[in-house]
JSON list of C-alpha atoms in Angstrom, two decimals:
[
{"chain": "F", "resi": 1, "resn": "SER", "atom": "CA", "xyz": [21.62, 26.61, -26.20]},
{"chain": "F", "resi": 2, "resn": "SER", "atom": "CA", "xyz": [24.16, 23.62, -25.35]},
{"chain": "F", "resi": 3, "resn": "PHE", "atom": "CA", "xyz": [25.04, 21.71, -22.64]},
{"chain": "F", "resi": 4, "resn": "VAL", "atom": "CA", "xyz": [28.38, 20.77, -21.85]},
{"chain": "F", "resi": 5, "resn": "SER", "atom": "CA", "xyz": [28.93, 18.03, -18.97]},
{"chain": "F", "resi": 6, "resn": "PRO", "atom": "CA", "xyz": [31.25, 14.74, -19.28]},
{"chain": "F", "resi": 7, "resn": "GLY", "atom": "CA", "xyz": [28.74, 12.15, -18.36]},
{"chain": "F", "resi": 8, "resn": "GLY", "atom": "CA", "xyz": [25.63, 14.56, -18.27]},
{"chain": "F", "resi": 9, "resn": "VAL", "atom": "CA", "xyz": [22.25, 13.46, -19.14]},
{"chain": "F", "resi": 10, "resn": "ALA", "atom": "CA", "xyz": [19.30, 15.61, -19.03]},
{"chain": "F", "resi": 11, "resn": "HIS", "atom": "CA", "xyz": [16.39, 13.54, -17.59]},
{"chain": "F", "resi": 12, "resn": "SER", "atom": "CA", "xyz": [13.44, 16.28, -17.41]},
{"chain": "F", "resi": 13, "resn": "VAL", "atom": "CA", "xyz": [12.48, 19.23, -19.04]},
{"chain": "F", "resi": 14, "resn": "VAL", "atom": "CA", "xyz": [9.65, 21.60, -18.58]},
{"chain": "F", "resi": 15, "resn": "ALA", "atom": "CA", "xyz": [8.25, 24.58, -20.63]},
{"chain": "F", "resi": 16, "resn": "VAL", "atom": "CA", "xyz": [7.95, 27.97, -18.74]},
{"chain": "F", "resi": 17, "resn": "ALA", "atom": "CA", "xyz": [6.70, 31.70, -19.82]},
{"chain": "F", "resi": 18, "resn": "ASP", "atom": "CA", "xyz": [10.17, 32.42, -20.80]},
{"chain": "F", "resi": 19, "resn": "GLY", "atom": "CA", "xyz": [11.58, 29.56, -21.30]},
{"chain": "F", "resi": 20, "resn": "HIS", "atom": "CA", "xyz": [12.59, 25.81, -20.04]},
{"chain": "F", "resi": 21, "resn": "VAL", "atom": "CA", "xyz": [13.64, 24.42, -16.95]},
{"chain": "F", "resi": 22, "resn": "ILE", "atom": "CA", "xyz": [16.24, 21.03, -17.62]},
{"chain": "F", "resi": 23, "resn": "ALA", "atom": "CA", "xyz": [17.06, 18.72, -14.82]},
{"chain": "F", "resi": 24, "resn": "GLY", "atom": "CA", "xyz": [18.97, 15.72, -14.58]},
{"chain": "F", "resi": 25, "resn": "GLU", "atom": "CA", "xyz": [22.84, 14.51, -13.54]},
{"chain": "F", "resi": 26, "resn": "TYR", "atom": "CA", "xyz": [26.64, 15.65, -14.54]},
{"chain": "F", "resi": 27, "resn": "ARG", "atom": "CA", "xyz": [30.06, 14.60, -13.36]},
{"chain": "F", "resi": 28, "resn": "THR", "atom": "CA", "xyz": [32.68, 17.16, -13.17]},
{"chain": "F", "resi": 29, "resn": "VAL", "atom": "CA", "xyz": [31.40, 20.35, -14.69]},
{"chain": "F", "resi": 30, "resn": "ALA", "atom": "CA", "xyz": [28.11, 20.89, -16.35]},
{"chain": "F", "resi": 31, "resn": "SER", "atom": "CA", "xyz": [27.65, 24.49, -18.42]},
{"chain": "F", "resi": 32, "resn": "TYR", "atom": "CA", "xyz": [24.96, 25.86, -20.41]},
{"chain": "F", "resi": 33, "resn": "GLY", "atom": "CA", "xyz": [25.63, 28.34, -22.86]},
{"chain": "F", "resi": 34, "resn": "GLY", "atom": "CA", "xyz": [28.86, 29.10, -22.05]},
{"chain": "F", "resi": 35, "resn": "ASP", "atom": "CA", "xyz": [27.79, 30.73, -19.12]},
{"chain": "F", "resi": 36, "resn": "ALA", "atom": "CA", "xyz": [29.68, 29.57, -15.75]},
{"chain": "F", "resi": 37, "resn": "GLY", "atom": "CA", "xyz": [29.18, 26.15, -14.90]},
{"chain": "F", "resi": 38, "resn": "VAL", "atom": "CA", "xyz": [28.39, 24.31, -11.92]},
{"chain": "F", "resi": 39, "resn": "GLN", "atom": "CA", "xyz": [31.35, 22.15, -10.22]},
{"chain": "F", "resi": 40, "resn": "SER", "atom": "CA", "xyz": [31.04, 18.74, -8.97]},
{"chain": "F", "resi": 41, "resn": "SER", "atom": "CA", "xyz": [31.70, 17.82, -5.20]},
{"chain": "F", "resi": 42, "resn": "ASN", "atom": "CA", "xyz": [33.90, 14.64, -6.45]},
{"chain": "F", "resi": 43, "resn": "GLY", "atom": "CA", "xyz": [34.13, 14.65, -9.91]},
{"chain": "F", "resi": 44, "resn": "ASN", "atom": "CA", "xyz": [33.39, 10.89, -9.74]},
{"chain": "F", "resi": 45, "resn": "THR", "atom": "CA", "xyz": [30.05, 10.14, -8.82]},
{"chain": "F", "resi": 46, "resn": "GLN", "atom": "CA", "xyz": [26.91, 11.71, -10.52]},
{"chain": "F", "resi": 47, "resn": "ASP", "atom": "CA", "xyz": [25.59, 15.13, -8.60]},
{"chain": "F", "resi": 48, "resn": "PHE", "atom": "CA", "xyz": [22.35, 16.68, -10.27]},
{"chain": "F", "resi": 49, "resn": "PHE", "atom": "CA", "xyz": [21.52, 20.05, -11.81]},
{"chain": "F", "resi": 50, "resn": "VAL", "atom": "CA", "xyz": [18.50, 21.96, -12.47]},
{"chain": "F", "resi": 51, "resn": "ALA", "atom": "CA", "xyz": [19.02, 24.96, -15.37]},
{"chain": "F", "resi": 52, "resn": "HIS", "atom": "CA", "xyz": [16.45, 27.66, -16.24]},
{"chain": "F", "resi": 53, "resn": "VAL", "atom": "CA", "xyz": [17.56, 28.52, -19.78]},
{"chain": "F", "resi": 54, "resn": "LYS", "atom": "CA", "xyz": [15.53, 31.37, -21.14]},
{"chain": "F", "resi": 55, "resn": "SER", "atom": "CA", "xyz": [13.86, 31.78, -24.88]},
{"chain": "F", "resi": 56, "resn": "ASP", "atom": "CA", "xyz": [16.67, 33.68, -26.11]},
{"chain": "F", "resi": 57, "resn": "GLY", "atom": "CA", "xyz": [19.23, 31.17, -24.85]},
{"chain": "F", "resi": 58, "resn": "SER", "atom": "CA", "xyz": [20.27, 32.82, -21.88]},
{"chain": "F", "resi": 59, "resn": "VAL", "atom": "CA", "xyz": [20.70, 31.43, -18.72]},
{"chain": "F", "resi": 60, "resn": "LEU", "atom": "CA", "xyz": [18.63, 32.63, -15.78]},
{"chain": "F", "resi": 61, "resn": "PHE", "atom": "CA", "xyz": [20.40, 30.11, -13.50]},
{"chain": "F", "resi": 62, "resn": "GLN", "atom": "CA", "xyz": [22.07, 27.22, -13.18]},
{"chain": "F", "resi": 63, "resn": "VAL", "atom": "CA", "xyz": [22.61, 24.86, -10.00]},
{"chain": "F", "resi": 64, "resn": "GLY", "atom": "CA", "xyz": [24.54, 21.84, -8.98]},
{"chain": "F", "resi": 65, "resn": "TYR", "atom": "CA", "xyz": [24.05, 19.65, -5.65]},
{"chain": "F", "resi": 66, "resn": "GLY", "atom": "CA", "xyz": [25.29, 16.49, -4.47]},
{"chain": "F", "resi": 67, "resn": "GLY", "atom": "CA", "xyz": [27.46, 14.62, -1.75]},
{"chain": "F", "resi": 68, "resn": "LEU", "atom": "CA", "xyz": [29.99, 11.94, -2.26]},
{"chain": "F", "resi": 69, "resn": "GLY", "atom": "CA", "xyz": [27.82, 9.34, -3.73]},
{"chain": "F", "resi": 70, "resn": "SER", "atom": "CA", "xyz": [25.40, 9.27, -6.83]},
{"chain": "F", "resi": 71, "resn": "ASP", "atom": "CA", "xyz": [22.79, 11.68, -6.69]},
{"chain": "F", "resi": 72, "resn": "TRP", "atom": "CA", "xyz": [20.15, 12.59, -9.83]},
{"chain": "F", "resi": 73, "resn": "VAL", "atom": "CA", "xyz": [17.01, 14.58, -10.48]},
{"chain": "F", "resi": 74, "resn": "ASN", "atom": "CA", "xyz": [14.33, 12.14, -12.65]},
{"chain": "F", "resi": 75, "resn": "SER", "atom": "CA", "xyz": [11.61, 14.70, -12.89]},
{"chain": "F", "resi": 76, "resn": "VAL", "atom": "CA", "xyz": [11.27, 18.42, -12.61]},
{"chain": "F", "resi": 77, "resn": "THR", "atom": "CA", "xyz": [8.08, 20.85, -12.45]},
{"chain": "F", "resi": 78, "resn": "VAL", "atom": "CA", "xyz": [7.03, 24.36, -11.76]},
{"chain": "F", "resi": 79, "resn": "ASP", "atom": "CA", "xyz": [4.63, 25.94, -9.54]},
{"chain": "F", "resi": 80, "resn": "ASP", "atom": "CA", "xyz": [2.19, 29.17, -10.92]},
{"chain": "F", "resi": 81, "resn": "ASN", "atom": "CA", "xyz": [5.01, 31.25, -8.99]},
{"chain": "F", "resi": 82, "resn": "GLY", "atom": "CA", "xyz": [7.83, 30.06, -11.04]},
{"chain": "F", "resi": 83, "resn": "ASP", "atom": "CA", "xyz": [9.10, 28.03, -8.28]},
{"chain": "F", "resi": 84, "resn": "VAL", "atom": "CA", "xyz": [10.94, 24.12, -9.33]},
{"chain": "F", "resi": 85, "resn": "TYR", "atom": "CA", "xyz": [10.29, 20.96, -7.94]},
{"chain": "F", "resi": 86, "resn": "VAL", "atom": "CA", "xyz": [12.27, 18.26, -8.38]},
{"chain": "F", "resi": 87, "resn": "ALA", "atom": "CA", "xyz": [12.22, 14.37, -7.82]},
{"chain": "F", "resi": 88, "resn": "GLY", "atom": "CA", "xyz": [15.40, 12.08, -7.62]},
{"chain": "F", "resi": 89, "resn": "TYR", "atom": "CA", "xyz": [17.28, 9.74, -5.68]},
{"chain": "F", "resi": 90, "resn": "SER", "atom": "CA", "xyz": [20.36, 9.92, -3.41]},
{"chain": "F", "resi": 91, "resn": "SER", "atom": "CA", "xyz": [22.90, 7.28, -2.52]},
{"chain": "F", "resi": 92, "resn": "GLU", "atom": "CA", "xyz": [24.11, 9.12, 0.88]},
{"chain": "F", "resi": 93, "resn": "TYR", "atom": "CA", "xyz": [21.21, 10.99, 2.11]},
{"chain": "F", "resi": 94, "resn": "ALA", "atom": "CA", "xyz": [22.35, 12.11, 5.72]},
{"chain": "F", "resi": 95, "resn": "THR", "atom": "CA", "xyz": [19.14, 12.50, 7.69]},
{"chain": "F", "resi": 96, "resn": "PHE", "atom": "CA", "xyz": [15.81, 10.87, 6.30]},
{"chain": "F", "resi": 97, "resn": "GLY", "atom": "CA", "xyz": [13.05, 13.74, 6.90]},
{"chain": "F", "resi": 98, "resn": "LEU", "atom": "CA", "xyz": [12.77, 17.20, 6.08]},
{"chain": "F", "resi": 99, "resn": "ALA", "atom": "CA", "xyz": [15.18, 19.80, 5.71]},
{"chain": "F", "resi": 100, "resn": "GLN", "atom": "CA", "xyz": [15.06, 23.76, 5.15]},
{"chain": "F", "resi": 101, "resn": "ASN", "atom": "CA", "xyz": [17.18, 25.85, 3.17]},
{"chain": "F", "resi": 102, "resn": "LYS", "atom": "CA", "xyz": [19.51, 22.80, 1.94]},
{"chain": "F", "resi": 103, "resn": "PHE", "atom": "CA", "xyz": [20.28, 19.14, 0.91]},
{"chain": "F", "resi": 104, "resn": "ASN", "atom": "CA", "xyz": [21.06, 16.66, 3.99]},
{"chain": "F", "resi": 105, "resn": "PHE", "atom": "CA", "xyz": [23.96, 14.95, 2.30]},
{"chain": "F", "resi": 106, "resn": "ALA", "atom": "CA", "xyz": [26.34, 13.07, 4.04]},
{"chain": "F", "resi": 107, "resn": "THR", "atom": "CA", "xyz": [29.99, 14.49, 4.65]},
{"chain": "F", "resi": 108, "resn": "SER", "atom": "CA", "xyz": [31.69, 10.84, 4.88]},
{"chain": "F", "resi": 109, "resn": "TYR", "atom": "CA", "xyz": [30.31, 8.20, 2.66]},
{"chain": "F", "resi": 110, "resn": "THR", "atom": "CA", "xyz": [27.99, 5.87, 3.81]},
{"chain": "F", "resi": 111, "resn": "THR", "atom": "CA", "xyz": [25.11, 4.27, 1.93]},
{"chain": "F", "resi": 112, "resn": "GLN", "atom": "CA", "xyz": [21.93, 5.61, 2.97]},
{"chain": "F", "resi": 113, "resn": "ASP", "atom": "CA", "xyz": [19.79, 5.49, -0.05]},
{"chain": "F", "resi": 114, "resn": "ALA", "atom": "CA", "xyz": [16.83, 7.86, -0.35]},
{"chain": "F", "resi": 115, "resn": "GLY", "atom": "CA", "xyz": [14.11, 9.15, -2.72]},
{"chain": "F", "resi": 116, "resn": "ILE", "atom": "CA", "xyz": [14.28, 13.19, -2.58]},
{"chain": "F", "resi": 117, "resn": "VAL", "atom": "CA", "xyz": [12.18, 16.13, -3.74]},
{"chain": "F", "resi": 118, "resn": "ALA", "atom": "CA", "xyz": [13.01, 19.47, -3.02]},
{"chain": "F", "resi": 119, "resn": "LYS", "atom": "CA", "xyz": [11.82, 23.06, -3.71]},
{"chain": "F", "resi": 120, "resn": "LEU", "atom": "CA", "xyz": [14.09, 25.43, -5.20]},
{"chain": "F", "resi": 121, "resn": "ASP", "atom": "CA", "xyz": [13.29, 29.38, -5.89]},
{"chain": "F", "resi": 122, "resn": "GLY", "atom": "CA", "xyz": [12.54, 30.10, -9.26]},
{"chain": "F", "resi": 123, "resn": "LYS", "atom": "CA", "xyz": [14.75, 32.97, -9.97]},
{"chain": "F", "resi": 124, "resn": "THR", "atom": "CA", "xyz": [18.20, 31.39, -8.31]},
{"chain": "F", "resi": 125, "resn": "GLY", "atom": "CA", "xyz": [17.69, 27.92, -7.90]},
{"chain": "F", "resi": 126, "resn": "ALA", "atom": "CA", "xyz": [18.48, 28.09, -4.11]},
{"chain": "F", "resi": 127, "resn": "VAL", "atom": "CA", "xyz": [17.00, 25.29, -2.04]},
{"chain": "F", "resi": 128, "resn": "LEU", "atom": "CA", "xyz": [13.81, 26.20, -0.16]},
{"chain": "F", "resi": 129, "resn": "TRP", "atom": "CA", "xyz": [13.15, 22.62, 1.64]},
{"chain": "F", "resi": 130, "resn": "SER", "atom": "CA", "xyz": [13.89, 19.23, 0.83]},
{"chain": "F", "resi": 131, "resn": "GLN", "atom": "CA", "xyz": [12.14, 15.86, 1.97]},
{"chain": "F", "resi": 132, "resn": "ALA", "atom": "CA", "xyz": [13.52, 12.63, 2.13]},
{"chain": "F", "resi": 133, "resn": "PHE", "atom": "CA", "xyz": [11.78, 9.02, 1.58]},
{"chain": "F", "resi": 134, "resn": "THR", "atom": "CA", "xyz": [13.50, 6.14, 2.99]},
{"chain": "F", "resi": 135, "resn": "ASN", "atom": "CA", "xyz": [13.41, 3.37, 0.31]},
{"chain": "F", "resi": 136, "resn": "GLY", "atom": "CA", "xyz": [13.26, 0.16, 2.77]},
{"chain": "F", "resi": 137, "resn": "ARG", "atom": "CA", "xyz": [15.03, -2.67, 0.81]},
{"chain": "F", "resi": 138, "resn": "PHE", "atom": "CA", "xyz": [15.13, -1.33, -2.84]},
{"chain": "F", "resi": 139, "resn": "THR", "atom": "CA", "xyz": [16.83, 1.99, -3.70]},
{"chain": "F", "resi": 140, "resn": "TYR", "atom": "CA", "xyz": [14.57, 3.40, -6.53]},
{"chain": "F", "resi": 141, "resn": "GLY", "atom": "CA", "xyz": [14.06, 7.00, -5.56]},
{"chain": "F", "resi": 142, "resn": "CYS", "atom": "CA", "xyz": [11.52, 9.32, -6.61]},
{"chain": "F", "resi": 143, "resn": "SER", "atom": "CA", "xyz": [10.39, 9.18, -10.47]},
{"chain": "F", "resi": 144, "resn": "GLN", "atom": "CA", "xyz": [7.76, 11.71, -11.02]},
{"chain": "F", "resi": 145, "resn": "ILE", "atom": "CA", "xyz": [6.62, 15.29, -9.73]},
{"chain": "F", "resi": 146, "resn": "ASP", "atom": "CA", "xyz": [3.77, 17.27, -10.64]},
{"chain": "F", "resi": 147, "resn": "PHE", "atom": "CA", "xyz": [2.06, 20.74, -9.63]},
{"chain": "F", "resi": 148, "resn": "ASP", "atom": "CA", "xyz": [-1.24, 21.36, -10.88]},
{"chain": "F", "resi": 149, "resn": "SER", "atom": "CA", "xyz": [-4.15, 23.31, -9.39]},
{"chain": "F", "resi": 150, "resn": "GLY", "atom": "CA", "xyz": [-2.45, 24.01, -6.13]},
{"chain": "F", "resi": 151, "resn": "HIS", "atom": "CA", "xyz": [-1.49, 20.53, -5.37]},
{"chain": "F", "resi": 152, "resn": "LEU", "atom": "CA", "xyz": [2.08, 19.00, -5.59]},
{"chain": "F", "resi": 153, "resn": "VAL", "atom": "CA", "xyz": [2.28, 15.16, -6.13]},
{"chain": "F", "resi": 154, "resn": "ALA", "atom": "CA", "xyz": [5.03, 12.79, -6.34]},
{"chain": "F", "resi": 155, "resn": "SER", "atom": "CA", "xyz": [5.78, 9.44, -6.88]},
{"chain": "F", "resi": 156, "resn": "CYS", "atom": "CA", "xyz": [8.36, 7.01, -5.15]},
{"chain": "F", "resi": 157, "resn": "GLY", "atom": "CA", "xyz": [9.42, 3.46, -5.05]},
{"chain": "F", "resi": 158, "resn": "MET", "atom": "CA", "xyz": [9.72, 1.76, -2.13]},
{"chain": "F", "resi": 159, "resn": "GLY", "atom": "CA", "xyz": [10.38, -1.78, -0.57]},
{"chain": "F", "resi": 160, "resn": "ALA", "atom": "CA", "xyz": [8.58, -3.17, 2.14]},
{"chain": "F", "resi": 161, "resn": "SER", "atom": "CA", "xyz": [7.90, 0.12, 4.02]},
{"chain": "F", "resi": 162, "resn": "GLN", "atom": "CA", "xyz": [8.94, 3.93, 3.51]},
{"chain": "F", "resi": 163, "resn": "SER", "atom": "CA", "xyz": [9.20, 6.97, 5.93]},
{"chain": "F", "resi": 164, "resn": "PHE", "atom": "CA", "xyz": [8.88, 10.64, 5.61]},
{"chain": "F", "resi": 165, "resn": "VAL", "atom": "CA", "xyz": [7.85, 13.78, 7.48]},
{"chain": "F", "resi": 166, "resn": "GLY", "atom": "CA", "xyz": [4.05, 13.98, 7.94]},
{"chain": "F", "resi": 167, "resn": "ALA", "atom": "CA", "xyz": [1.86, 17.01, 8.33]},
{"chain": "F", "resi": 168, "resn": "ASP", "atom": "CA", "xyz": [2.10, 17.38, 11.91]},
{"chain": "F", "resi": 169, "resn": "GLY", "atom": "CA", "xyz": [6.01, 17.23, 12.03]},
{"chain": "F", "resi": 170, "resn": "GLY", "atom": "CA", "xyz": [6.36, 13.65, 12.72]},
{"chain": "F", "resi": 171, "resn": "THR", "atom": "CA", "xyz": [7.73, 10.75, 11.17]},
{"chain": "F", "resi": 172, "resn": "GLY", "atom": "CA", "xyz": [4.93, 9.19, 9.04]},
{"chain": "F", "resi": 173, "resn": "ALA", "atom": "CA", "xyz": [5.50, 5.77, 7.34]},
{"chain": "F", "resi": 174, "resn": "ILE", "atom": "CA", "xyz": [3.71, 3.33, 4.81]},
{"chain": "F", "resi": 175, "resn": "THR", "atom": "CA", "xyz": [3.76, -0.23, 4.49]},
{"chain": "F", "resi": 176, "resn": "ALA", "atom": "CA", "xyz": [3.20, -2.67, 1.84]},
{"chain": "F", "resi": 177, "resn": "ASN", "atom": "CA", "xyz": [2.41, -6.55, 1.99]},
{"chain": "F", "resi": 178, "resn": "GLN", "atom": "CA", "xyz": [5.38, -7.24, -0.67]},
{"chain": "F", "resi": 179, "resn": "ALA", "atom": "CA", "xyz": [8.96, -7.00, -1.40]},
{"chain": "F", "resi": 180, "resn": "ALA", "atom": "CA", "xyz": [8.73, -3.89, -3.57]},
{"chain": "F", "resi": 181, "resn": "ALA", "atom": "CA", "xyz": [5.86, -1.23, -4.45]},
{"chain": "F", "resi": 182, "resn": "ALA", "atom": "CA", "xyz": [4.95, 2.23, -5.70]},
{"chain": "F", "resi": 183, "resn": "SER", "atom": "CA", "xyz": [4.25, 4.98, -3.29]},
{"chain": "F", "resi": 184, "resn": "VAL", "atom": "CA", "xyz": [1.86, 8.24, -4.42]},
{"chain": "F", "resi": 185, "resn": "TYR", "atom": "CA", "xyz": [2.19, 11.27, -1.86]},
{"chain": "F", "resi": 186, "resn": "GLU", "atom": "CA", "xyz": [0.41, 14.65, -1.91]},
{"chain": "F", "resi": 187, "resn": "LEU", "atom": "CA", "xyz": [3.04, 17.43, -0.14]},
{"chain": "F", "resi": 188, "resn": "ASP", "atom": "CA", "xyz": [2.53, 20.68, 1.31]},
{"chain": "F", "resi": 189, "resn": "ALA", "atom": "CA", "xyz": [4.13, 23.06, -1.41]},
{"chain": "F", "resi": 190, "resn": "ALA", "atom": "CA", "xyz": [5.03, 25.82, 1.26]},
{"chain": "F", "resi": 191, "resn": "THR", "atom": "CA", "xyz": [6.69, 23.28, 3.86]},
{"chain": "F", "resi": 192, "resn": "GLY", "atom": "CA", "xyz": [7.60, 19.82, 2.03]},
{"chain": "F", "resi": 193, "resn": "ARG", "atom": "CA", "xyz": [5.26, 17.67, 4.61]},
{"chain": "F", "resi": 194, "resn": "VAL", "atom": "CA", "xyz": [3.37, 14.60, 3.47]},
{"chain": "F", "resi": 195, "resn": "ASN", "atom": "CA", "xyz": [-0.46, 15.92, 3.94]}
]
């Protein structure tokens, strides 16, 4: 199956029972195998895409999400039910924390860098939840995600501090004793909260 997208980059792919789930970034329009494509919200900066391409080359779903700034997916994985998890970056995330059934992209561009982890429905690509991580001084975003034996784990870059929504629903934070560091989180796969 072919991928058509100006400025498109597939950053990650994972094999599933009936094909592959591919994720990355694109500009303007992205389309697999001639199916109806996903349209960028602005055409000038990166938006991210996720596509489930079946073994026969047909497309189960393809979705694109993004705001006015730069947004991309660095890593993708699936759970035992076939639901999809992505880890990435956004330059204009509006609300730091947890959102249900959406991504919180800003409606007007104000630089608010965030690492993002999200759960998508494995049959449609619809957002089930998204969790944003503030990055402190540096803007690396979340680079890896994995689901294994019931555990969802993500790694993100951070500056001197990083905030997130914890298991109790309140704001949690970690700090580093240096200007830049890496963080590793276990998240509740059902809610998106950090365990």
